[in-house]
Coordinates of C-alpha atoms in Angstrom, one line a residue:
X1 CA 8.0 8.1 -12.5
X2 CA 7.0 8.0 -8.5
X3 CA 3.6 7.1 -8.9
X4 CA 5.2 4.3 -10.9
X5 CA 7.8 3.5 -8.9
X6 CA 4.9 3.5 -6.1
X7 CA 3.1 0.8 -7.8
X8 CA 6.4 -1.5 -8.7
X9 CA 7.6 -1.5 -4.7
X10 CA 4.8 0.1 -2.7
X11 CA 3.7 -3.4 -3.8
X12 CA 4.7 -5.1 -0.9
X13 CA 1.6 -5.8 0.4
X14 CA -0.1 -8.1 2.9
X15 CA -3.1 -10.1 3.1
X16 CA -3.9 -10.8 6.3
X17 CA -6.1 -11.3 9.3
X18 CA -6.1 -10.1 12.9
X19 CA -3.8 -13.1 14.6
X20 CA -4.4 -14.6 18.5
X21 CA -1.6 -12.2 19.6
X22 CA -3.6 -9.1 19.8
X23 CA -3.3 -7.2 23.2
X24 CA -5.6 -5.8 25.1
X25 CA -5.6 -2.7 23.9
X26 CA -7.1 -2.7 20.5
X27 CA -4.9 -1.7 17.3
X28 CA -7.3 0.0 15.5
X29 CA -7.3 3.1 17.9
X30 CA -3.7 3.3 18.0
X31 CA -2.1 7.0 17.3
X32 CA -5.1 7.8 14.9
X33 CA -5.1 11.1 12.9
X34 CA -7.4 13.4 13.9
X35 CA -10.6 13.2 13.3
X36 CA -10.3 9.8 12.8
X37 CA -12.3 7.6 15.4
X38 CA -11.4 3.9 14.2
X39 CA -7.8 2.5 11.6
X40 CA -9.5 -0.8 10.0
X41 CA -6.4 -2.9 9.5
X42 CA -2.0 -2.4 10.2
X43 CA -1.9 -0.8 6.9
X44 CA 1.0 -2.7 4.7
X45 CA 4.2 -3.7 5.4
X46 CA 6.2 -2.1 3.3
X47 CA 10.1 -1.9 3.8
X48 CA 12.6 -4.0 6.0
X49 CA 12.6 -6.5 9.2
X50 CA 14.5 -6.0 12.2
X51 CA 15.5 -7.4 15.3
X52 CA 16.2 -5.3 17.9
X53 CA 20.3 -6.1 18.9
X54 CA 19.1 -7.9 22.2
X55 CA 16.7 -9.9 19.9
X56 CA 13.9 -8.6 21.9
X57 CA 11.9 -6.8 19.2
X58 CA 11.2 -7.0 16.5
X59 CA 10.4 -3.4 13.4
X60 CA 8.2 -4.0 10.7
X61 CA 8.7 -1.3 8.2
X62 CA 5.6 -0.2 6.9
X63 CA 2.6 1.6 5.2
X64 CA 1.5 3.3 8.4
X65 CA 4.8 4.1 10.1
X66 CA 6.6 1.5 12.3
X67 CA 5.1 -1.9 14.3
X68 CA 7.0 -3.0 17.0
X69 CA 6.2 -6.6 17.9
X70 CA 7.6 -8.6 21.0
X71 CA 10.4 -11.0 18.9
X72 CA 8.8 -14.2 21.5
X73 CA 5.3 -13.8 21.3
X74 CA 4.5 -11.7 18.3
X75 CA 2.6 -9.6 20.0
X76 CA 2.2 -5.6 19.0
X77 CA 4.1 -4.1 21.1
X78 CA 4.0 -0.1 19.3
X79 CA 2.8 1.6 16.0
X80 CA 5.8 4.3 16.1
X81 CA 3.4 7.1 13.3
X82 CA 4.3 10.6 11.9
X83 CA 5.6 9.7 9.0
X84 CA 3.3 11.4 6.0
X85 CA 4.1 8.5 3.7
X86 CA 5.4 4.6 3.9
X87 CA 8.2 3.5 6.0
X88 CA 11.0 1.6 3.5
X89 CA 13.6 1.2 6.1
X90 CA 14.3 1.2 9.7
X91 CA 17.9 0.7 11.9
X92 CA 18.3 0.2 15.8
X93 CA 21.4 2.2 16.8
X94 CA 23.6 -0.6 17.8
X95 CA 22.9 0.1 21.5
X96 CA 19.1 -0.7 20.8
X97 CA 18.3 3.0 22.6
X98 CA 17.4 4.7 19.1
X99 CA 15.2 3.4 16.1
X100 CA 16.4 5.1 12.5
X101 CA 13.2 5.0 9.9
X102 CA 13.4 5.4 6.4
X103 CA 9.6 7.4 4.0
X104 CA 8.6 8.7 1.2
X105 CA 7.9 11.2 2.4
X106 CA 11.6 12.1 1.6
X107 CA 12.6 12.2 5.2
X108 CA 14.2 9.9 8.3
X109 CA 13.1 10.3 11.4
X110 CA 14.8 9.3 15.0
X111 CA 12.6 7.8 17.5
X112 CA 13.4 6.5 21.1
X113 CA 13.4 3.0 20.9
X114 CA 12.5 1.9 24.2
X115 CA 9.0 4.2 24.4
X116 CA 8.5 5.4 21.0
X117 CA 8.4 9.4 21.3
X118 CA 9.8 10.9 17.8
X119 CA 13.3 12.4 18.3
X120 CA 14.0 14.2 15.4
X121 CA 13.6 14.3 11.6
X122 CA 16.4 14.7 9.2
X123 CA 14.9 16.5 6.1
X124 CA 17.5 17.6 2.7
X125 CA 16.3 13.8 1.1
X126 CA 14.6 16.1 -2.3
X127 CA 13.0 12.5 -3.2
X128 CA 11.7 9.4 -1.5
X129 CA 14.2 7.5 1.1
X130 CA 15.0 4.2 0.8
X131 CA 17.0 2.5 3.3
X132 CA 19.2 4.4 6.9
X133 CA 21.1 2.2 8.8
X134 CA 23.5 3.2 11.8
X135 CA 27.5 2.9 11.8
X136 CA 29.1 0.2 14.0
X137 CA 29.9 3.0 16.8
X138 CA 26.9 4.3 16.9
X139 CA 27.5 8.0 16.1
X140 CA 26.9 7.9 11.9
X141 CA 23.9 7.4 9.8
X142 CA 23.5 6.6 6.7
X143 CA 20.5 7.3 4.0
X144 CA 20.3 6.1 0.4
X145 CA 17.5 7.7 -1.5
X146 CA 15.2 7.8 -4.7
X147 CA 17.5 11.3 -5.4
X148 CA 20.4 8.7 -6.3
X149 CA 22.5 10.0 -3.6
X150 CA 23.4 9.2 0.2
X151 CA 23.9 11.4 3.0
X152 CA 25.3 10.7 6.7
X153 CA 24.3 12.5 9.1
X154 CA 25.6 13.1 12.9
X155 CA 23.4 10.2 15.0
X156 CA 23.8 12.6 18.0
X157 CA 22.6 15.8 16.5
X158 CA 21.2 14.9 13.1
X159 CA 23.4 17.2 11.9
X160 CA 23.9 16.8 7.8
X161 CA 27.2 15.9 7.8
X162 CA 27.9 14.8 3.5
X163 CA 26.3 14.0 0.1
X164 CA 27.4 11.8 -1.9
X165 CA 26.9 11.5 -5.2
X166 CA 28.2 8.9 -8.3
X167 CA 25.5 6.3 -9.0
X168 CA 23.1 7.3 -11.7
X169 CA 19.9 5.9 -10.2
X170 CA 18.1 5.5 -7.1
X171 CA 20.5 3.8 -4.1
X172 CA 18.0 1.8 -2.6
X173 CA 20.4 0.1 0.0
X174 CA 23.2 1.5 2.4
X175 CA 25.4 -1.0 4.8
X176 CA 28.5 -0.4 7.0
X177 CA 31.5 -2.8 7.7
X178 CA 31.6 -3.8 10.7
X179 CA 34.7 -1.6 11.5
X180 CA 32.4 1.2 10.3
X181 CA 35.8 2.2 7.7
X182 CA 33.7 1.4 4.4
X183 CA 30.0 2.0 3.2
X184 CA 28.8 0.1 0.7
X185 CA 25.6 1.4 -1.4
X186 CA 23.3 -0.7 -3.8
X187 CA 21.5 0.8 -6.6
X188 CA 19.6 0.7 -9.3
X189 CA 22.0 1.6 -12.1
X190 CA 22.9 -2.5 -11.9
X191 CA 25.7 -1.1 -9.3
X192 CA 27.4 -1.2 -6.0
X193 CA 29.3 1.2 -4.6
X194 CA 32.4 1.1 -1.3
X195 CA 33.2 4.4 -0.2
X196 CA 35.6 5.7 2.8
X197 CA 32.4 6.4 5.6
X198 CA 34.9 9.2 7.5
X199 CA 35.8 11.0 4.4
X200 CA 33.6 10.5 1.4
X201 CA 35.5 9.2 -0.6
X202 CA 34.5 7.2 -3.8
X203 CA 36.4 3.9 -3.5
X204 CA 35.6 1.6 -6.0
X205 CA 32.3 0.3 -8.7
X206 CA 31.3 -3.0 -8.3
X207 CA 30.1 -4.7 -11.3
X208 CA 28.3 -7.6 -12.9
X209 CA 25.1 -7.4 -12.1
X210 CA 22.4 -7.3 -15.6
X211 CA 19.4 -5.7 -12.9
X212 CA 18.9 -3.5 -10.1
X213 CA 20.6 -3.7 -7.2
X214 CA 18.0 -4.4 -4.4
X215 CA 20.6 -5.2 -1.4
X216 CA 23.9 -5.3 0.0
X217 CA 24.9 -6.7 2.6
X218 CA 28.6 -7.2 4.4
X219 CA 30.0 -10.4 6.9
X220 CA 30.8 -9.9 10.8
X221 CA 34.0 -10.6 9.8
X222 CA 34.0 -7.8 6.8
X223 CA 35.8 -9.0 5.2
X224 CA 32.7 -10.0 2.3
X225 CA 30.0 -8.4 0.6
X226 CA 26.6 -10.1 -0.4
X227 CA 24.6 -8.6 -3.1
X228 CA 20.8 -9.3 -4.6
X229 CA 19.0 -8.3 -7.4
X230 CA 16.7 -8.3 -10.1
X231 CA 18.5 -9.5 -12.2
X232 CA 17.8 -13.4 -9.5
X233 CA 21.2 -13.5 -8.8
X234 CA 23.2 -13.3 -4.9
X235 CA 27.4 -11.7 -6.0
X236 CA 29.7 -12.2 -3.1
X237 CA 32.9 -9.7 -3.4
X238 CA 36.1 -9.5 -1.3
X239 CA 35.2 -5.9 0.8
X240 CA 38.9 -4.6 0.3
X241 CA 39.7 -5.6 -3.8
X242 CA 35.6 -5.9 -5.0
X243 CA 37.3 -9.4 -6.6
X244 CA 33.9 -11.1 -7.5
X245 CA 34.3 -13.9 -5.7
X246 CA 31.2 -16.1 -7.2
X247 CA 28.0 -15.3 -8.7
X248 CA 25.2 -17.8 -6.7
X249 CA 21.8 -19.0 -8.6
X250 CA 18.7 -20.9 -8.0
X251 CA 16.5 -18.1 -7.3
X252 CA 13.5 -17.9 -9.9
X253 CA 13.0 -13.9 -9.3
X254 CA 14.1 -10.8 -8.1
X255 CA 16.6 -11.4 -4.7
X256 CA 15.4 -8.6 -2.2
X257 CA 17.6 -9.4 0.4
X258 CA 20.2 -10.9 1.8
X259 CA 21.6 -11.2 5.0
X260 CA 24.3 -12.7 7.1
X261 CA 24.3 -15.5 10.2
X262 CA 25.9 -13.8 12.9
X263 CA 28.5 -16.5 12.4
X264 CA 29.4 -15.4 9.3
X265 CA 28.2 -18.8 7.9
X266 CA 24.6 -18.8 5.9
X267 CA 23.3 -16.3 3.7
X268 CA 19.2 -15.9 4.0
X269 CA 17.4 -14.4 0.7
X270 CA 14.3 -13.8 -0.2
X271 CA 12.6 -13.2 -3.4
X272 CA 10.2 -12.3 -5.8
X273 CA 9.6 -16.1 -6.3
X274 CA 8.0 -16.2 -2.7
X275 CA 10.7 -18.3 -1.0
X276 CA 13.9 -17.4 1.7
X277 CA 16.7 -19.7 0.4
X278 CA 19.9 -20.5 2.6
X279 CA 23.0 -20.6 1.1
X280 CA 26.6 -21.9 3.0
X281 CA 28.4 -18.2 2.8
X282 CA 31.8 -20.5 2.1
X283 CA 30.9 -21.9 -0.6
X284 CA 27.9 -20.7 -2.2
X285 CA 26.5 -24.2 -1.9
X286 CA 22.6 -24.2 -1.0
X287 CA 20.8 -25.8 1.9
X288 CA 17.8 -25.6 2.2
X289 CA 14.4 -23.1 0.7
X290 CA 12.1 -21.8 2.9
X291 CA 8.2 -21.8 1.4
X292 CA 5.8 -20.8 3.0
X293 CA 5.0 -17.7 2.0
X294 CA 2.4 -17.4 -1.1
X295 CA 4.0 -14.2 -2.4
X296 CA 7.0 -12.6 -2.8
X297 CA 8.9 -12.0 0.5
X298 CA 10.8 -8.8 0.6
X299 CA 12.6 -9.1 3.5
X300 CA 14.9 -11.5 5.2
X301 CA 16.7 -10.6 8.7
X302 CA 18.6 -13.4 11.4
X303 CA 18.2 -12.9 14.8
X304 CA 21.2 -11.6 17.2
X305 CA 21.4 -14.9 18.2
X306 CA 21.5 -16.8 15.0
X307 CA 19.0 -19.1 16.3
X308 CA 15.2 -17.3 14.3
X309 CA 15.4 -16.2 10.7
X310 CA 12.3 -13.5 10.3
X311 CA 11.0 -12.7 6.5
X312 CA 8.4 -10.1 5.4
X313 CA 6.0 -10.9 2.9
X314 CA 4.1 -9.6 0.0
X315 CA 1.3 -11.9 1.1
X316 CA 0.8 -10.1 3.9
X317 CA 2.4 -12.3 7.0
X318 CA 5.9 -12.0 8.8
X319 CA 7.4 -15.6 9.3
X320 CA 9.1 -16.4 11.7
X321 CA 11.8 -19.8 11.3
X322 CA 14.7 -21.9 12.9
X323 CA 18.0 -21.2 11.5
X324 CA 18.9 -24.5 12.0
X325 CA 15.8 -26.4 10.5
X326 CA 13.7 -24.1 8.5
X327 CA 11.1 -24.9 10.4
X328 CA 8.3 -22.4 10.4
X329 CA 7.7 -20.6 14.5
X330 CA 4.7 -18.0 14.3
X331 CA 3.2 -16.0 11.5
X332 CA 2.8 -12.6 12.6
X333 CA -0.4 -11.0 10.9
X334 CA -2.8 -8.1 10.7
X335 CA -1.9 -5.9 7.9
X336 CA -3.7 -6.1 4.4
X337 CA -2.9 -4.8 0.7
X338 CA -4.0 -1.4 -0.8
X339 CA -7.4 -0.6 -0.5
X340 CA -9.4 0.2 -3.8
X341 CA -12.8 0.5 -2.4
X342 CA -15.0 0.5 0.4
X343 CA -18.6 0.4 1.3
X344 CA -20.9 0.0 3.8
X345 CA -24.2 -1.8 3.9
X346 CA -27.1 0.0 4.0
X347 CA -28.1 -0.1 7.6
X348 CA -24.7 1.0 8.1
X349 CA -23.0 -1.7 10.4
X350 CA -20.5 -3.3 7.9
X351 CA -18.4 -2.2 6.1
X352 CA -17.2 -3.9 3.3
X353 CA -13.4 -2.6 1.5
X354 CA -11.8 -4.2 -1.9
X355 CA -8.5 -4.7 -2.2
X356 CA -5.2 -5.2 -4.7
X357 CA -4.9 -8.2 -2.8
X358 CA -7.8 -10.7 -5.1
X359 CA -9.4 -10.3 -1.7
X360 CA -13.1 -8.1 -0.1
X361 CA -12.5 -8.4 4.1
X362 CA -16.1 -6.7 5.9
X363 CA -15.5 -5.1 8.6
X364 CA -17.6 -4.6 12.1
X365 CA -18.7 -0.4 11.2
X366 CA -18.6 0.1 15.3
X367 CA -15.7 -1.9 16.5
X368 CA -12.9 -2.1 13.5
X369 CA -13.1 -5.7 14.0
X370 CA -12.6 -8.0 11.2
X371 CA -16.0 -10.5 9.9
X372 CA -14.0 -12.5 7.8
X373 CA -12.2 -12.5 4.0
X374 CA -13.8 -13.1 0.9
X375 CA -11.5 -15.0 -1.9
X376 CA -11.3 -16.7 -5.3
X377 CA -10.8 -13.7 -7.3
X378 CA -7.1 -13.9 -9.6
X379 CA -6.8 -10.3 -10.1
X380 CA -7.1 -7.1 -7.6
X381 CA -10.6 -6.6 -6.6
X382 CA -11.7 -2.7 -7.7
X383 CA -14.6 -2.1 -6.5
X384 CA -17.7 -3.3 -4.0
X385 CA -21.6 -2.1 -4.2
X386 CA -23.9 -3.7 -1.8
X387 CA -27.4 -4.6 -3.2
X388 CA -30.0 -2.0 -2.0
X389 CA -31.5 -4.3 0.9
X390 CA -27.7 -5.3 2.1
X391 CA -28.6 -9.2 1.3
X392 CA -26.1 -9.4 -2.1
X393 CA -22.7 -7.8 -2.2
X394 CA -21.1 -7.8 -5.7
X395 CA -17.7 -6.8 -7.0
X396 CA -15.5 -6.1 -9.7
X397 CA -11.9 -7.6 -10.5
X398 CA -9.1 -6.8 -13.2
X399 CA -10.1 -10.6 -13.7
X400 CA -12.7 -9.1 -15.7
X401 CA -15.6 -10.4 -14.2
X402 CA -17.5 -9.8 -11.0
X403 CA -18.9 -12.1 -7.8
X404 CA -22.0 -11.9 -6.0
X405 CA -21.9 -13.0 -2.5
X406 CA -24.0 -13.7 0.4
X407 CA -23.0 -10.4 2.5
X408 CA -24.4 -12.2 6.2
X409 CA -22.1 -15.7 4.8
X410 CA -19.7 -14.7 2.8
X411 CA -20.8 -17.0 0.3
X412 CA -20.5 -17.5 -2.9
X413 CA -23.7 -16.5 -5.6
X414 CA -22.1 -17.1 -9.1
X415 CA -19.5 -15.0 -11.4
X416 CA -20.8 -13.1 -13.7
X417 CA -18.6 -13.0 -16.8
X418 CA -18.7 -11.7 -20.4
X419 CA -16.8 -8.0 -20.1
X420 CA -13.6 -9.0 -22.2
X421 CA -11.9 -6.1 -19.6
X422 CA -11.0 -6.0 -16.1
X423 CA -14.3 -5.0 -14.4
X424 CA -13.3 -1.3 -12.8
X425 CA -17.2 -0.3 -11.4
X426 CA -20.4 -2.0 -10.1
X427 CA -23.2 -0.9 -9.0
X428 CA -27.0 -2.1 -8.6
X429 CA -30.0 -0.2 -8.6
X430 CA -32.2 0.9 -6.2
X431 CA -34.5 -1.9 -6.8
X432 CA -31.8 -3.8 -6.4
X433 CA -33.2 -5.5 -10.2
X434 CA -30.4 -5.5 -11.7
X435 CA -26.1 -4.5 -11.4
X436 CA -24.1 -2.0 -13.9
X437 CA -20.5 -2.8 -14.6
X438 CA -17.7 -0.6 -16.5
X439 CA -15.2 -2.3 -18.2
X440 CA -11.6 -0.9 -19.4
X441 CA -13.2 -3.2 -22.2
X442 CA -15.0 0.6 -22.9
X443 CA -18.3 -1.1 -22.6
X444 CA -21.3 -1.0 -19.1
X445 CA -22.6 -4.4 -18.9
X446 CA -26.3 -4.4 -17.0
X447 CA -27.3 -7.5 -15.5
X448 CA -30.5 -9.9 -13.9
X449 CA -29.3 -8.9 -10.2
X450 CA -31.0 -12.5 -9.1
X451 CA -30.4 -14.7 -12.1
X452 CA -26.7 -13.0 -12.9
X453 CA -28.4 -13.1 -17.1
X454 CA -26.5 -10.4 -19.0
X455 CA -29.4 -8.2 -20.1
X456 CA -27.2 -6.0 -22.9
X457 CA -24.6 -3.8 -23.0
X458 CA -23.6 -0.3 -23.9
X459 CA -21.2 0.8 -26.0
X460 CA -19.9 4.4 -27.0
X461 CA -17.4 5.4 -24.6
X462 CA -13.7 5.4 -26.6
X463 CA -11.1 4.0 -23.7
X464 CA -11.7 2.5 -20.2
X465 CA -15.1 3.2 -18.3
X466 CA -14.3 3.3 -14.2
X467 CA -17.9 4.6 -13.0
X468 CA -21.5 3.4 -12.9
X469 CA -24.2 5.0 -10.9
X470 CA -28.1 4.6 -11.2
X471 CA -29.7 7.8 -10.5
X472 CA -32.1 7.0 -7.3
X473 CA -34.9 7.1 -9.3
X474 CA -32.9 4.1 -11.1
X475 CA -33.9 5.7 -14.5
X476 CA -30.8 6.8 -15.6
X477 CA -27.7 5.1 -15.3
X478 CA -24.0 7.5 -15.3
X479 CA -21.0 6.0 -17.1
X480 CA -17.5 8.1 -16.2
X481 CA -14.4 6.8 -18.2
X482 CA -10.9 7.4 -19.2
X483 CA -12.3 9.0 -22.7
X484 CA -12.7 12.1 -20.6
X485 CA -16.2 12.0 -20.7
X486 CA -19.9 11.3 -18.8
X487 CA -21.9 9.7 -20.2
X488 CA -25.6 9.5 -19.7
X489 CA -28.0 6.3 -20.5
X490 CA -31.4 5.5 -20.7
X491 CA -31.2 2.5 -18.0
X492 CA -33.5 0.5 -18.9
X493 CA -33.3 0.5 -22.5
X494 CA -29.6 1.5 -22.7
X495 CA -30.5 4.1 -25.4
X496 CA -27.3 6.9 -25.1
X497 CA -29.1 10.0 -23.6
X498 CA -26.1 12.6 -23.7
X499 CA -22.4 13.3 -22.9
X500 CA -21.0 15.6 -20.6
X501 CA -17.7 16.9 -21.5
X502 CA -15.8 19.7 -20.0
X503 CA -12.6 17.8 -17.8
X504 CA -9.6 17.6 -19.4
X505 CA -8.2 14.1 -18.0
X506 CA -9.4 10.4 -17.0
X507 CA -13.1 10.7 -15.1
X508 CA -12.3 8.5 -12.3
X509 CA -15.7 8.2 -10.3
X510 CA -19.5 10.0 -11.2
X511 CA -22.1 10.4 -8.5
X512 CA -26.1 11.4 -8.7
X513 CA -27.0 13.3 -5.6
X514 CA -29.5 12.4 -3.3
X515 CA -32.5 13.5 -4.9
X516 CA -31.5 13.0 -8.4
X517 CA -31.1 16.8 -9.3
X518 CA -27.2 17.5 -9.4
X519 CA -24.1 14.3 -11.0
X520 CA -20.6 15.0 -9.5
X521 CA -17.7 14.2 -11.3
X522 CA -13.9 13.4 -10.1
X523 CA -11.3 13.7 -12.6
X524 CA -7.3 13.1 -12.8
X525 CA -7.3 16.3 -13.9
X526 CA -7.3 17.2 -10.5
X527 CA -10.8 18.6 -10.2
X528 CA -14.6 18.2 -8.9
X529 CA -17.2 19.4 -11.4
X530 CA -20.9 19.4 -11.4
X531 CA -23.9 19.5 -13.5
X532 CA -28.0 19.5 -13.4
X533 CA -28.3 15.6 -13.5
X534 CA -31.4 16.8 -16.5
X535 CA -30.2 18.8 -18.8
X536 CA -26.1 17.6 -18.9
X537 CA -25.1 21.6 -17.8
X538 CA -21.9 22.5 -15.5
X539 CA -23.0 24.3 -12.2
X540 CA -19.5 24.6 -11.2
X541 CA -15.6 23.7 -11.1
X542 CA -14.2 22.8 -7.2
X543 CA -10.6 23.0 -7.8
X544 CA -7.9 22.0 -4.7
X545 CA -6.9 18.8 -4.9
X546 CA -3.5 18.6 -5.8
X547 CA -2.9 15.5 -7.3
X548 CA -5.8 12.7 -9.2
X549 CA -9.1 12.7 -7.2
X550 CA -10.2 9.3 -7.4
X551 CA -13.8 9.6 -5.8
X552 CA -16.6 10.8 -5.0
X553 CA -19.5 10.8 -2.7
X554 CA -22.5 12.5 -0.9
X555 CA -23.9 12.9 2.3
X556 CA -27.0 11.1 2.7
X557 CA -29.7 15.0 2.9
X558 CA -27.3 15.8 0.1
X559 CA -26.2 18.5 1.8
X560 CA -22.6 17.6 1.7
X561 CA -19.5 16.0 -1.1
X562 CA -16.9 13.9 -0.4
X563 CA -13.8 13.2 -2.6
X564 CA -10.6 11.2 -2.1
X565 CA -7.8 11.8 -3.8
X566 CA -3.8 10.7 -4.6
X567 CA -2.6 13.3 -3.0
X568 CA -3.3 11.0 0.5
X569 CA -6.7 13.7 1.2
X570 CA -10.0 14.2 1.8
X571 CA -11.9 17.2 0.8
X572 CA -15.8 18.1 2.1
X573 CA -17.7 20.7 0.5
X574 CA -20.3 22.1 0.3
X575 CA -22.8 20.3 -2.3
X576 CA -24.8 23.3 -2.8
X577 CA -22.3 26.2 -3.0
X578 CA -18.3 24.2 -3.9
X579 CA -17.7 25.9 -0.8
X580 CA -14.6 24.4 0.8
X581 CA -15.2 23.1 4.3
X582 CA -12.0 21.1 5.1
X583 CA -9.7 18.5 4.7
X584 CA -9.0 15.3 5.9
X585 CA -5.3 14.1 6.6
X586 CA -3.7 11.1 8.0
X587 CA -3.7 8.5 5.2
X588 CA -0.2 8.2 4.7
X589 CA -0.6 6.5 0.6
X590 CA -3.5 8.1 -2.5
X591 CA -6.9 7.3 -1.0
X592 CA -9.2 5.7 -3.4
X593 CA -12.1 5.3 -2.4
X594 CA -14.5 7.0 0.1
X595 CA -18.4 7.1 1.0
X596 CA -20.4 8.3 4.1
X597 CA -22.3 6.1 6.4
X598 CA -26.5 6.1 5.6
X599 CA -26.6 8.1 8.4
X600 CA -24.6 10.5 7.6
X601 CA -22.2 10.5 10.9
X602 CA -19.2 8.7 9.4
X603 CA -17.1 8.7 6.3
X604 CA -15.2 6.0 5.7
X605 CA -12.0 6.2 3.3
X606 CA -9.8 3.3 1.3
X607 CA -6.3 4.5 0.6
X608 CA -3.1 3.3 -1.0
X609 CA -2.1 2.7 2.4
X610 CA -3.7 -0.2 3.0
X611 CA -6.2 0.8 6.0
X612 CA -9.1 2.3 5.6
X613 CA -10.0 4.9 7.9
X614 CA -13.7 5.6 9.6
X615 CA -14.0 9.7 10.3
X616 CA -16.1 11.1 13.0
X617 CA -18.0 13.4 11.4
X618 CA -19.2 17.4 13.6
X619 CA -22.7 18.4 13.9
X620 CA -22.2 21.0 12.3
X621 CA -20.9 18.7 9.0
X622 CA -24.1 16.1 9.4
X623 CA -26.4 19.4 9.3
X624 CA -27.4 21.0 5.9
X625 CA -24.9 24.2 5.5

């Protein structure tokens, strides 16, 4: 269920390029995990956007931590990192001295807002923490969790005060009344609950929404409660009695966030329909719609003086708007959607990453700078691969096509169509004349690289084909499938050679060693298997990952194997003996792809956290064990 929620919600993804407001210090060098020399991209926006009490800063909940911005200039000021999962919610203390963050890693962290120093971690929830909020006097913190509970904490000491139970599904939002006496909680059980904040006693339950409730907020005078729901509506309630006042309709999809202006006259709502709407709080009358976002808007917040609105969207941007006129002021960008595939160019100077946000990004491998973004797909990009001479990039997408691009300019060359399901993998033959693609329609297709002409279709798998790979001499093609098998084919004529069985779940990736003698496969059964490429004999099984293994890659000299897993780690193995060398940790989401640089000095990994990390290998790891 948690993985399902991840793919539903963490869609708070973002499609961005760096802004002109980049500070002098390189952002991709901030707070890097051990062993990482560069980070490509800011990660995803995975939660709310809030102003500091004095209005000078914006805090953004992200997949790799909390980004802090200058609210006036849009300049990135800091990255607060330390959570081992995405951050879903951030909240400033009323005096602005402390920032609280709630995370997928089941914890809340408190930070010194001035210095970014970690103060303490609050542990006790047994699943993802979705929401965190300070009481108006700053003495108490409330948190809402996937574990269906609300917890109250002493803000000074981090001591757990009490746990509030009653919701029958995850708690997605918590909010204190302005006088601090009442706590409201919004849940996926379609209800809002009101609690006595001092005693934890349940006061009443507000019912009426016909779908999950994502957001709840009190008016500044405490008389009214607003809620936003998956049913596409905002509901207003009398805070004292729980009486339903009115339902505000207009959005055409889920309302993720609701916020009152500081004077209480206006309500802003953010929706899955890609818009922010402003409403008169007294009458529910629609004032205007703010429409520059191109995808779901997940969060909306007024500045403390009420003049500006900040919104965070799945399109990868934070936008600032004039509250009175709806005029767009500026866009803050730099975020990326989760990364499905990474590949080095043959000369090692460029990295291509394919993403959920339907784009391919090209990066300078030495500096980490974004070069360009290639777009045109209407489905996520699942695989990217350079031609052997580096002149062409092939990409595979959920829209059932392969696209070819000029690697130097990003110009689209042609689109290869014919697969009847999403294309999961694409690979060039070693001589660059042929392209192989693997699809969810259960087939592999071979194409002429120069003309895009379809050569033949290889059939035999009984489920999705997740990965295709040519042997170094180009004579053999290996395919990995969700039918739990690997198949070997004669690349020239498409004849099936043999089937390798042994994995007990989907086979997600397959790769030949540089000398062609060994084939490595990885699976959702959490293992890596090594096979003799000529005979198909099973050599050994490598175990250690605690979740699906998604990608595997040999070092250029064939001595080392790297594997990427949904357990958020990359593992390195001695390819000859299968001995575990070390584990690379630092991603805050599942790792989907791993690739060695051509010189063997660097590993690139792409993750659901929306970043590509470049890992610098030690001298020992670059040499044959």
